[in-house]
């Protein structure tokens, strides 16, 4: 649940991204040309996995294609028919790049690794650039400028919070006023390039983040809210909610609205029983009395994202919220349905030592599957692999299918992992470097244990590494399974 919220907010952090100011409504076949830059030859990814964010308001998308990377780092990505600028992720784990691509995009996308060190297997943000006439260049420049201003605000406040009095309250206020005046001039000067609705939301997103940095009061945020909404009156609701920058103002202004003292939980339950929006408005508090259907739906979408409960489910089942919001909510619920991930797991294919492909369901279809995730070059994974081999020889686990799952990024690394087999009895398979498979199996670290029950569900009880109690966890689970049987 919290990971979804983090991704929603993360999208806004990654974006310096963008597109032209020309309105486009017809479908246009889009083949994006790009280049991977800054990689050493032996580390150059061979493929890019492409995800289209069809529900950016809730941070969700679908993996839609794979782009082959040529020896010189160039690639072409078929993004299908686009009717408007859209948010895409380009992934070569651990690297991830987010960019908004225009229909018929003519500028070239440049993707580079960042200098930040990270042990994560996925979602390490890389550097996005454009070669050609692309408005995101201006947004990138403005984002860096905004960060510098934010740092100028944070540093004196941090010094004061530590008990030092290098600046008094009047001086802090002067720093804030000066920084705000500089920001507003730069922000207004950028307006001419931000006239397309999706891009305009990203422009406004910068303003909302700035107000948070300033610690602005409710009066200022109220005024900003009215200005933002006044410019959106002619926009189609479906386009608004699909805009990557749309949800940020809602989080700034109404985050955790359901925890305010004016909220009447019993009244909201009554609204469900009556299926009445007016009763719901009253129970939510005075600020929602005049709220539109769209306002209420947005508020409950935030609730579903952050702290879903039985009441949230009943609200969405009962209230006549607009269809575009219901689509986003359905995507969110689908993403939390374990059965959908079971289907994704069923579609996984891995490579056997002899080079053949094998499906997930073909191996031990009626038994527990317990997998140790390894990668070449990890000393910890190699040590766990030795202990894992000893556990697999325990005859008490005859109904357990043990696998060593390699997530090596290259064929040479896979061959190296293969050479470290202690015996041919070790079932070693190569999953590859697919982010879709990583998500389906919830792979996040190296080494890691993944246990899947005969009904295809991930186990939350069998998680420990071999050196940290995997054998004991398996014994408890096997005893429990036999007693239930």
CSV table of C-alpha atoms in Angstrom, one decimal:
chain,number,residue,atom,x,y,z
A,1,UNK,CA,0.0,0.0,0.0
A,2,UNK,CA,2.6,2.5,1.0
A,3,UNK,CA,4.8,1.6,-1.9
A,4,UNK,CA,2.0,2.8,-4.3
A,5,UNK,CA,1.9,6.1,-2.5
A,6,UNK,CA,5.6,6.5,-2.6
A,7,UNK,CA,5.6,5.8,-6.4
A,8,UNK,CA,2.9,8.4,-6.9
A,9,UNK,CA,5.0,11.0,-5.1
A,10,UNK,CA,8.2,9.7,-6.8
A,11,UNK,CA,6.8,10.4,-10.3
A,12,UNK,CA,6.7,14.1,-9.4
A,13,UNK,CA,10.2,13.9,-8.1
A,14,UNK,CA,11.6,12.3,-11.3
A,15,UNK,CA,9.7,14.7,-13.6
A,16,UNK,CA,11.6,17.3,-15.3
A,17,UNK,CA,10.1,15.9,-18.4
A,18,UNK,CA,7.9,17.2,-21.2
A,19,UNK,CA,6.4,18.0,-24.5
A,20,UNK,CA,5.3,20.5,-27.0
A,21,UNK,CA,2.7,23.2,-26.6
A,22,UNK,CA,0.7,22.1,-29.6
A,23,UNK,CA,-2.7,20.5,-29.0
A,24,UNK,CA,-2.9,17.0,-30.5
A,25,UNK,CA,-6.0,14.9,-30.6
A,26,UNK,CA,-5.6,12.5,-33.5
A,27,UNK,CA,-3.8,9.2,-32.9
A,28,UNK,CA,-0.2,9.2,-34.1
A,29,UNK,CA,2.1,6.2,-34.4
A,30,UNK,CA,5.1,7.0,-32.3
A,31,UNK,CA,8.5,5.5,-32.7
A,32,UNK,CA,10.9,7.1,-30.2
A,33,UNK,CA,14.6,7.2,-31.1
A,34,UNK,CA,17.1,7.4,-28.3
A,35,UNK,CA,20.6,6.5,-27.0
A,36,UNK,CA,22.0,5.1,-23.8
A,37,UNK,CA,25.0,7.2,-22.9
A,38,UNK,CA,27.6,7.0,-20.2
A,39,UNK,CA,27.7,3.2,-19.9
A,40,UNK,CA,31.0,1.3,-20.1
A,41,UNK,CA,30.9,-1.2,-23.0
A,42,UNK,CA,30.7,-4.3,-20.8
A,43,UNK,CA,27.8,-2.7,-18.8
A,44,UNK,CA,25.7,-1.5,-21.7
A,45,UNK,CA,22.2,-2.9,-21.4
A,46,UNK,CA,21.1,-5.0,-24.3
A,47,UNK,CA,17.4,-4.2,-23.9
A,48,UNK,CA,15.1,-1.5,-22.5
A,49,UNK,CA,11.8,-2.5,-20.9
A,50,UNK,CA,9.1,0.1,-21.6
A,51,UNK,CA,6.2,0.8,-19.3
A,52,UNK,CA,3.2,3.1,-20.2
A,53,UNK,CA,1.6,4.8,-17.2
A,54,UNK,CA,-2.0,4.6,-18.0
A,55,UNK,CA,-3.0,5.5,-14.4
A,56,UNK,CA,-0.3,8.1,-13.3
A,57,UNK,CA,-2.7,9.5,-10.6
A,58,UNK,CA,-2.2,6.3,-8.7
A,59,UNK,CA,1.3,5.6,-9.9
A,60,UNK,CA,0.4,2.5,-12.1
A,61,UNK,CA,1.3,1.4,-15.6
A,62,UNK,CA,1.6,-1.5,-17.9
A,63,UNK,CA,4.8,-3.0,-19.4
A,64,UNK,CA,4.1,-2.6,-23.1
A,65,UNK,CA,7.2,-3.4,-25.1
A,66,UNK,CA,10.9,-4.1,-25.2
A,67,UNK,CA,13.4,-2.0,-27.2
A,68,UNK,CA,16.7,-3.6,-28.4
A,69,UNK,CA,19.8,-1.6,-27.7
A,70,UNK,CA,22.4,-1.6,-30.5
A,71,UNK,CA,26.1,-1.9,-29.9
A,72,UNK,CA,26.5,1.9,-30.2
A,73,UNK,CA,23.9,2.5,-27.5
A,74,UNK,CA,21.1,3.6,-29.8
A,75,UNK,CA,17.6,2.2,-29.7
A,76,UNK,CA,14.1,2.6,-31.2
A,77,UNK,CA,11.0,2.2,-29.0
A,78,UNK,CA,7.7,1.5,-30.6
A,79,UNK,CA,5.2,3.4,-28.3
A,80,UNK,CA,2.1,2.7,-30.4
A,81,UNK,CA,-0.6,5.2,-31.1
A,82,UNK,CA,-0.6,8.3,-28.9
A,83,UNK,CA,-3.3,10.9,-28.8
A,84,UNK,CA,-1.6,13.2,-26.3
A,85,UNK,CA,1.8,13.4,-24.5
A,86,UNK,CA,2.1,10.4,-22.2
A,87,UNK,CA,4.4,9.2,-19.4
A,88,UNK,CA,6.7,6.3,-20.0
A,89,UNK,CA,9.3,4.5,-17.9
A,90,UNK,CA,12.3,3.0,-19.6
A,91,UNK,CA,14.0,0.4,-17.4
A,92,UNK,CA,17.2,-1.6,-17.5
A,93,UNK,CA,17.5,-2.7,-13.9
A,94,UNK,CA,18.7,-1.3,-11.7
A,95,UNK,CA,18.3,1.9,-13.8
A,96,UNK,CA,14.9,3.6,-14.4
A,97,UNK,CA,14.1,6.7,-16.5
A,98,UNK,CA,10.8,8.6,-16.7
A,99,UNK,CA,9.9,10.8,-19.6
A,100,UNK,CA,6.9,12.3,-21.2
A,101,UNK,CA,6.8,11.6,-24.9
A,102,UNK,CA,4.8,13.5,-27.4
A,103,UNK,CA,2.8,11.9,-30.2
A,104,UNK,CA,5.1,11.5,-33.2
A,105,UNK,CA,8.1,12.5,-31.0
A,106,UNK,CA,11.0,13.9,-33.2
A,107,UNK,CA,13.5,14.7,-30.5
A,108,UNK,CA,16.0,12.0,-29.4
A,109,UNK,CA,15.9,10.8,-25.8
A,110,UNK,CA,19.2,10.4,-24.0
A,111,UNK,CA,19.4,8.1,-21.0
A,112,UNK,CA,22.4,7.9,-18.7
A,113,UNK,CA,23.2,6.3,-15.4
A,114,UNK,CA,23.5,8.7,-12.4
A,115,UNK,CA,26.6,9.0,-10.2
A,116,UNK,CA,24.6,7.9,-7.1
A,117,UNK,CA,25.5,4.6,-5.5
A,118,UNK,CA,22.7,2.2,-4.8
A,119,UNK,CA,22.3,-1.4,-3.8
A,120,UNK,CA,18.7,-1.6,-5.1
A,121,UNK,CA,17.8,-3.9,-8.0
A,122,UNK,CA,15.2,-1.6,-9.5
A,123,UNK,CA,14.0,2.0,-9.6
A,124,UNK,CA,17.4,3.6,-9.4
A,125,UNK,CA,16.7,6.9,-11.2
A,126,UNK,CA,19.0,7.7,-14.1
A,127,UNK,CA,19.5,11.0,-15.9
A,128,UNK,CA,17.1,11.9,-18.7
A,129,UNK,CA,18.0,14.4,-21.5
A,130,UNK,CA,16.7,15.4,-24.9
A,131,UNK,CA,18.5,16.2,-28.1
A,132,UNK,CA,16.4,18.6,-30.2
A,133,UNK,CA,13.6,21.1,-29.6
A,134,UNK,CA,12.0,19.8,-26.4
A,135,UNK,CA,10.4,22.0,-23.7
A,136,UNK,CA,11.6,19.7,-21.0
A,137,UNK,CA,15.1,21.3,-21.3
A,138,UNK,CA,13.5,24.5,-19.9
A,139,UNK,CA,11.8,22.6,-17.1
A,140,UNK,CA,15.0,20.8,-16.2
A,141,UNK,CA,16.8,24.1,-15.9
A,142,UNK,CA,14.0,25.6,-13.8
A,143,UNK,CA,14.0,22.5,-11.5
A,144,UNK,CA,17.7,22.9,-10.8
A,145,UNK,CA,17.2,26.6,-10.1
A,146,UNK,CA,14.2,25.8,-7.8
A,147,UNK,CA,16.4,23.2,-5.9
A,148,UNK,CA,19.0,25.9,-5.3
A,149,UNK,CA,16.5,28.3,-3.9
A,150,UNK,CA,15.0,25.5,-1.7
A,151,UNK,CA,18.5,24.8,-0.3
A,152,UNK,CA,18.9,28.5,0.5
A,153,UNK,CA,15.7,28.3,2.5
A,154,UNK,CA,16.5,25.0,4.3
A,155,UNK,CA,20.0,25.7,5.4
A,156,UNK,CA,19.3,28.7,7.7
A,157,UNK,CA,16.2,27.0,9.1
A,158,UNK,CA,18.2,23.9,9.9
A,159,UNK,CA,20.9,26.0,11.6
A,160,UNK,CA,18.3,27.7,13.8
A,161,UNK,CA,16.6,24.3,14.6
A,162,UNK,CA,19.9,23.1,16.0
A,163,UNK,CA,20.0,26.0,18.5
A,164,UNK,CA,22.3,28.4,16.7
A,165,UNK,CA,21.2,32.0,16.3
A,166,UNK,CA,23.1,33.0,13.2
A,167,UNK,CA,19.8,34.4,11.8
A,168,UNK,CA,16.9,35.8,13.8
A,169,UNK,CA,13.3,35.5,12.8
A,170,UNK,CA,13.3,38.7,10.9
A,171,UNK,CA,16.3,37.7,8.9
A,172,UNK,CA,14.8,34.3,8.1
A,173,UNK,CA,11.6,36.0,6.9
A,174,UNK,CA,13.7,38.3,4.6
A,175,UNK,CA,15.5,35.3,3.1
A,176,UNK,CA,12.2,33.7,2.4
A,177,UNK,CA,10.6,36.8,0.9
A,178,UNK,CA,13.6,37.4,-1.3
A,179,UNK,CA,13.8,33.7,-2.5
A,180,UNK,CA,10.0,33.8,-3.1
A,181,UNK,CA,10.2,36.9,-5.3
A,182,UNK,CA,13.0,35.4,-7.3
A,183,UNK,CA,11.1,32.1,-7.7
A,184,UNK,CA,7.9,33.8,-8.8
A,185,UNK,CA,9.6,35.8,-11.5
A,186,UNK,CA,11.3,32.8,-13.0
A,187,UNK,CA,8.1,30.7,-12.7
A,188,UNK,CA,5.9,33.3,-14.5
A,189,UNK,CA,8.6,33.6,-17.2
A,190,UNK,CA,8.2,29.9,-17.9
A,191,UNK,CA,4.4,30.1,-18.4
A,192,UNK,CA,4.5,30.7,-22.1
A,193,UNK,CA,6.1,27.2,-22.7
A,194,UNK,CA,3.5,25.5,-20.5
A,195,UNK,CA,0.2,26.0,-22.2
A,196,UNK,CA,-0.7,22.4,-22.9
A,197,UNK,CA,-2.8,21.0,-20.0
A,198,UNK,CA,-0.5,18.1,-19.0
A,199,UNK,CA,2.6,20.3,-19.2
A,200,UNK,CA,0.7,23.1,-17.4
A,201,UNK,CA,0.1,20.7,-14.4
A,202,UNK,CA,3.8,20.0,-14.1
A,203,UNK,CA,4.5,23.7,-14.2
A,204,UNK,CA,1.9,24.2,-11.4
A,205,UNK,CA,3.4,21.3,-9.5
A,206,UNK,CA,6.6,23.3,-9.1
A,207,UNK,CA,4.6,26.1,-7.5
A,208,UNK,CA,2.9,23.8,-5.0
A,209,UNK,CA,6.2,22.2,-4.0
A,210,UNK,CA,7.7,25.7,-3.5
A,211,UNK,CA,4.8,26.7,-1.2
A,212,UNK,CA,5.5,23.6,0.9
A,213,UNK,CA,9.2,24.6,1.1
A,214,UNK,CA,8.1,28.1,2.2
A,215,UNK,CA,5.7,26.6,4.8
A,216,UNK,CA,2.9,28.7,3.5
A,217,UNK,CA,-0.3,29.1,5.5
A,218,UNK,CA,-3.8,28.0,4.7
A,219,UNK,CA,-4.8,31.4,3.3
A,220,UNK,CA,-2.0,31.3,0.7
A,221,UNK,CA,-2.8,27.7,-0.3
A,222,UNK,CA,-6.5,28.5,-0.6
A,223,UNK,CA,-5.7,31.4,-3.0
A,224,UNK,CA,-3.3,29.2,-5.0
A,225,UNK,CA,-6.0,26.5,-5.2
A,226,UNK,CA,-8.5,28.9,-6.6
A,227,UNK,CA,-6.1,30.1,-9.2
A,228,UNK,CA,-5.1,26.6,-10.2
A,229,UNK,CA,-8.7,25.4,-10.6
A,230,UNK,CA,-9.7,28.6,-12.5
A,231,UNK,CA,-7.3,27.7,-15.3
A,232,UNK,CA,-8.7,24.1,-15.6
A,233,UNK,CA,-12.4,24.9,-16.2
A,234,UNK,CA,-12.3,24.0,-19.9
A,235,UNK,CA,-10.3,20.8,-19.4
A,236,UNK,CA,-11.8,17.4,-19.9
A,237,UNK,CA,-12.0,15.5,-16.6
A,238,UNK,CA,-10.5,12.3,-18.1
A,239,UNK,CA,-7.5,14.3,-19.4
A,240,UNK,CA,-7.0,16.0,-16.1
A,241,UNK,CA,-6.9,12.9,-14.0
A,242,UNK,CA,-4.5,11.2,-16.4
A,243,UNK,CA,-2.1,14.1,-16.1
A,244,UNK,CA,1.1,13.1,-14.2
A,245,UNK,CA,1.1,16.4,-12.2
A,246,UNK,CA,-2.6,16.4,-11.3
A,247,UNK,CA,-2.5,14.8,-7.9
A,248,UNK,CA,0.3,16.8,-6.3
A,249,UNK,CA,-1.9,19.8,-5.4
A,250,UNK,CA,-4.4,17.4,-3.7
A,251,UNK,CA,-1.7,15.9,-1.5
A,252,UNK,CA,-0.4,19.4,-0.6
A,253,UNK,CA,-3.8,20.8,0.3
A,254,UNK,CA,-5.8,17.8,1.6
A,255,UNK,CA,-3.4,15.1,2.7
A,256,UNK,CA,-4.9,13.1,5.6
A,257,UNK,CA,-8.2,15.1,5.5
A,258,UNK,CA,-9.9,12.1,7.0
A,259,UNK,CA,-8.0,12.6,10.3
A,260,UNK,CA,-9.4,16.1,11.0
A,261,UNK,CA,-11.6,16.5,14.0
A,262,UNK,CA,-14.6,17.6,12.0
A,263,UNK,CA,-14.8,14.3,10.2
A,264,UNK,CA,-17.8,12.2,11.4
A,265,UNK,CA,-17.1,8.5,10.8
A,266,UNK,CA,-20.6,7.4,11.8
A,267,UNK,CA,-22.0,10.0,9.5
A,268,UNK,CA,-20.0,8.6,6.6
A,269,UNK,CA,-21.3,5.1,7.4
A,270,UNK,CA,-24.8,6.6,7.3
A,271,UNK,CA,-24.1,8.2,3.9
A,272,UNK,CA,-23.2,4.7,2.6
A,273,UNK,CA,-26.4,3.3,4.0
A,274,UNK,CA,-28.4,6.1,2.3
A,275,UNK,CA,-26.2,6.2,-0.8
A,276,UNK,CA,-26.4,10.0,-0.4
A,277,UNK,CA,-23.7,12.4,-1.5
A,278,UNK,CA,-25.1,15.3,0.6
A,279,UNK,CA,-24.9,13.2,3.7
A,280,UNK,CA,-21.3,12.3,2.8
A,281,UNK,CA,-20.3,15.9,2.3
A,282,UNK,CA,-21.7,16.9,5.8
A,283,UNK,CA,-19.9,14.0,7.4
A,284,UNK,CA,-16.6,14.8,5.7
A,285,UNK,CA,-16.5,18.2,7.3
A,286,UNK,CA,-17.4,21.9,6.5
A,287,UNK,CA,-14.8,22.3,3.7
A,288,UNK,CA,-16.6,19.6,1.7
A,289,UNK,CA,-20.2,21.0,2.0
A,290,UNK,CA,-20.0,22.7,-1.4
A,291,UNK,CA,-17.7,20.1,-2.9
A,292,UNK,CA,-18.5,18.8,-6.4
A,293,UNK,CA,-18.7,15.1,-7.3
A,294,UNK,CA,-15.2,15.4,-8.7
A,295,UNK,CA,-13.8,16.9,-5.5
A,296,UNK,CA,-15.3,14.1,-3.4
A,297,UNK,CA,-14.0,11.5,-5.7
A,298,UNK,CA,-10.5,13.0,-5.7
A,299,UNK,CA,-10.6,13.1,-1.8
A,300,UNK,CA,-11.6,9.4,-1.6
A,301,UNK,CA,-9.0,8.4,-4.2
A,302,UNK,CA,-6.4,9.9,-1.9
A,303,UNK,CA,-7.9,7.9,0.9
A,304,UNK,CA,-7.7,4.7,-1.1
A,305,UNK,CA,-4.1,5.4,-1.9
A,306,UNK,CA,-2.9,6.3,1.6
A,307,UNK,CA,-5.1,4.5,4.1
A,308,UNK,CA,-7.7,2.2,2.6
A,309,UNK,CA,-10.2,0.5,4.9
A,310,UNK,CA,-13.6,-1.1,4.8
A,311,UNK,CA,-15.4,2.2,4.8
A,312,UNK,CA,-13.3,3.4,1.8
A,313,UNK,CA,-14.3,0.3,-0.1
A,314,UNK,CA,-18.0,0.8,0.7
A,315,UNK,CA,-17.8,4.5,-0.3
A,316,UNK,CA,-16.5,3.5,-3.7
A,317,UNK,CA,-19.0,0.8,-4.1
A,318,UNK,CA,-21.9,3.1,-3.2
A,319,UNK,CA,-21.3,6.6,-4.4
A,320,UNK,CA,-21.9,7.8,-8.0
A,321,UNK,CA,-18.3,9.1,-8.5
A,322,UNK,CA,-17.4,10.1,-12.1
A,323,UNK,CA,-16.2,7.3,-14.3
A,324,UNK,CA,-12.7,8.6,-14.9
A,325,UNK,CA,-12.1,8.4,-11.2
A,326,UNK,CA,-13.6,5.0,-11.0
A,327,UNK,CA,-11.2,3.8,-13.7
A,328,UNK,CA,-8.3,5.0,-11.6
A,329,UNK,CA,-9.7,3.4,-8.5
A,330,UNK,CA,-10.2,0.1,-10.3
A,331,UNK,CA,-6.6,0.1,-11.5
A,332,UNK,CA,-5.5,0.7,-7.9
A,333,UNK,CA,-7.6,-2.2,-6.6
A,334,UNK,CA,-6.4,-4.5,-9.4
A,335,UNK,CA,-2.8,-3.7,-8.5
A,336,UNK,CA,-3.5,-4.9,-5.0
A,337,UNK,CA,-5.3,-8.1,-6.0
A,338,UNK,CA,-2.9,-11.1,-5.3
A,339,UNK,CA,-4.6,-13.1,-8.0
A,340,UNK,CA,-3.4,-10.7,-10.7
A,341,UNK,CA,0.2,-11.1,-9.6
A,342,UNK,CA,-0.3,-14.9,-9.6
A,343,UNK,CA,-1.3,-14.6,-13.2
A,344,UNK,CA,1.8,-12.6,-13.9
A,345,UNK,CA,3.9,-15.3,-12.2
A,346,UNK,CA,2.3,-18.0,-14.2
A,347,UNK,CA,3.5,-16.2,-17.4
A,348,UNK,CA,7.1,-16.1,-16.3
A,349,UNK,CA,9.7,-18.0,-18.4
A,350,UNK,CA,13.3,-18.7,-17.4
A,351,UNK,CA,16.3,-20.3,-19.0
A,352,UNK,CA,17.6,-23.7,-18.0
A,353,UNK,CA,21.3,-24.6,-17.9
A,354,UNK,CA,20.9,-26.4,-21.3
A,355,UNK,CA,19.5,-23.2,-22.8
A,356,UNK,CA,15.9,-24.4,-23.0
A,357,UNK,CA,13.0,-22.2,-21.8
A,358,UNK,CA,10.7,-23.3,-19.0
A,359,UNK,CA,7.5,-21.8,-17.7
A,360,UNK,CA,6.9,-21.1,-14.1
A,361,UNK,CA,4.0,-23.6,-13.9
A,362,UNK,CA,5.9,-26.5,-15.5
A,363,UNK,CA,8.2,-27.0,-12.5
A,364,UNK,CA,6.7,-28.7,-9.4
A,365,UNK,CA,3.1,-27.5,-10.2
A,366,UNK,CA,1.6,-29.0,-7.1
A,367,UNK,CA,4.3,-28.4,-4.6
A,368,UNK,CA,5.8,-25.5,-2.6
A,369,UNK,CA,8.4,-23.5,-4.6
A,370,UNK,CA,11.3,-22.0,-2.5
A,371,UNK,CA,13.7,-19.9,-4.4
A,372,UNK,CA,17.0,-18.3,-3.5
A,373,UNK,CA,17.7,-15.2,-5.6
A,374,UNK,CA,21.3,-14.8,-6.5
A,375,UNK,CA,23.5,-12.7,-8.8
A,376,UNK,CA,27.1,-13.1,-10.0
A,377,UNK,CA,29.5,-11.0,-8.0
A,378,UNK,CA,27.6,-11.1,-4.7
A,379,UNK,CA,29.6,-12.8,-2.0
A,380,UNK,CA,26.6,-12.9,0.3
A,381,UNK,CA,24.6,-14.7,-2.3
A,382,UNK,CA,27.3,-17.2,-2.8
A,383,UNK,CA,27.5,-18.0,0.9
A,384,UNK,CA,23.7,-18.3,1.2
A,385,UNK,CA,23.8,-20.6,-1.8
A,386,UNK,CA,26.0,-23.1,0.0
A,387,UNK,CA,23.7,-23.2,3.1
A,388,UNK,CA,20.7,-23.4,0.8
A,389,UNK,CA,22.1,-26.5,-0.9
A,390,UNK,CA,22.3,-28.2,2.6
A,391,UNK,CA,18.7,-27.4,3.3
A,392,UNK,CA,17.5,-28.8,0.0
A,393,UNK,CA,19.0,-32.2,1.1
A,394,UNK,CA,16.7,-32.4,4.1
A,395,UNK,CA,14.3,-35.3,3.4
A,396,UNK,CA,11.6,-33.6,5.5
A,397,UNK,CA,11.1,-31.2,2.6
A,398,UNK,CA,10.3,-33.8,-0.1
A,399,UNK,CA,7.2,-31.8,-1.1
A,400,UNK,CA,9.3,-28.6,-1.6
A,401,UNK,CA,10.7,-27.7,-5.0
A,402,UNK,CA,14.0,-25.8,-4.4
A,403,UNK,CA,15.4,-23.4,-7.0
A,404,UNK,CA,18.4,-21.1,-7.3
A,405,UNK,CA,17.1,-18.1,-9.3
A,406,UNK,CA,19.7,-16.1,-11.1
A,407,UNK,CA,18.9,-12.5,-11.9
A,408,UNK,CA,22.1,-11.9,-13.8
A,409,UNK,CA,22.0,-9.1,-16.3
A,410,UNK,CA,24.2,-10.6,-18.9
A,411,UNK,CA,24.9,-14.0,-20.5
A,412,UNK,CA,28.5,-13.9,-19.3
A,413,UNK,CA,27.4,-13.4,-15.7
A,414,UNK,CA,24.8,-16.2,-16.0
A,415,UNK,CA,27.6,-18.5,-17.2
A,416,UNK,CA,29.7,-17.5,-14.2
A,417,UNK,CA,26.8,-18.3,-11.9
A,418,UNK,CA,26.3,-21.6,-13.6
A,419,UNK,CA,29.9,-22.5,-13.1
A,420,UNK,CA,29.5,-22.3,-9.4
A,421,UNK,CA,27.0,-25.1,-9.1
A,422,UNK,CA,28.0,-27.5,-6.4
A,423,UNK,CA,26.3,-30.4,-8.1
A,424,UNK,CA,23.9,-31.1,-11.0
A,425,UNK,CA,21.2,-31.7,-8.4
A,426,UNK,CA,21.1,-28.0,-7.8
A,427,UNK,CA,18.2,-26.6,-9.9
A,428,UNK,CA,19.6,-23.3,-11.2
A,429,UNK,CA,17.6,-21.2,-13.6
A,430,UNK,CA,18.1,-17.8,-15.2
A,431,UNK,CA,15.3,-15.3,-14.8
A,432,UNK,CA,17.2,-12.5,-16.5
A,433,UNK,CA,16.8,-8.8,-15.8
A,434,UNK,CA,13.2,-8.2,-16.5
A,435,UNK,CA,11.5,-5.6,-14.2
A,436,UNK,CA,8.1,-7.1,-14.9
A,437,UNK,CA,9.3,-10.5,-13.5
A,438,UNK,CA,11.0,-8.7,-10.5
A,439,UNK,CA,7.7,-7.1,-9.6
A,440,UNK,CA,5.7,-10.3,-10.0
A,441,UNK,CA,8.0,-12.1,-7.6
A,442,UNK,CA,8.6,-9.1,-5.4
A,443,UNK,CA,12.4,-9.3,-5.9
A,444,UNK,CA,14.1,-6.4,-4.3
A,445,UNK,CA,17.5,-7.5,-2.8
A,446,UNK,CA,20.3,-9.9,-3.4
A,447,UNK,CA,20.3,-12.5,-1.9
A,448,UNK,CA,16.6,-13.1,-1.1
A,449,UNK,CA,14.2,-16.0,-0.4
A,450,UNK,CA,10.9,-16.3,-2.3
A,451,UNK,CA,8.4,-19.0,-1.3
A,452,UNK,CA,5.3,-19.7,-3.2
A,453,UNK,CA,2.5,-22.0,-2.1
A,454,UNK,CA,0.9,-24.6,-4.3
A,455,UNK,CA,-2.0,-22.2,-5.0
A,456,UNK,CA,0.4,-19.7,-6.4
A,457,UNK,CA,0.5,-17.2,-3.6
A,458,UNK,CA,3.6,-15.6,-2.2
A,459,UNK,CA,4.3,-16.7,1.4
A,460,UNK,CA,4.7,-14.0,4.1
A,461,UNK,CA,5.9,-16.6,6.6
A,462,UNK,CA,8.8,-18.1,4.7
A,463,UNK,CA,11.2,-15.1,4.1
A,464,UNK,CA,14.4,-15.7,6.1
A,465,UNK,CA,17.7,-16.4,4.3
A,466,UNK,CA,19.2,-19.9,4.8
A,467,UNK,CA,21.7,-18.5,7.4
A,468,UNK,CA,19.0,-16.7,9.3
A,469,UNK,CA,16.4,-19.5,9.9
A,470,UNK,CA,14.9,-20.6,6.5
A,471,UNK,CA,15.1,-24.3,7.6
A,472,UNK,CA,13.1,-23.7,10.8
A,473,UNK,CA,10.5,-21.6,8.9
A,474,UNK,CA,10.1,-24.5,6.4
A,475,UNK,CA,9.7,-27.0,9.2
A,476,UNK,CA,6.9,-25.0,10.8
A,477,UNK,CA,5.1,-24.5,7.5
A,478,UNK,CA,5.4,-28.2,6.6
A,479,UNK,CA,4.0,-29.3,10.0
A,480,UNK,CA,1.1,-26.8,9.6
A,481,UNK,CA,0.4,-28.0,6.1
A,482,UNK,CA,0.3,-31.7,7.2
A,483,UNK,CA,-2.0,-30.9,10.2
A,484,UNK,CA,-4.4,-29.0,8.0
A,485,UNK,CA,-4.4,-31.8,5.5
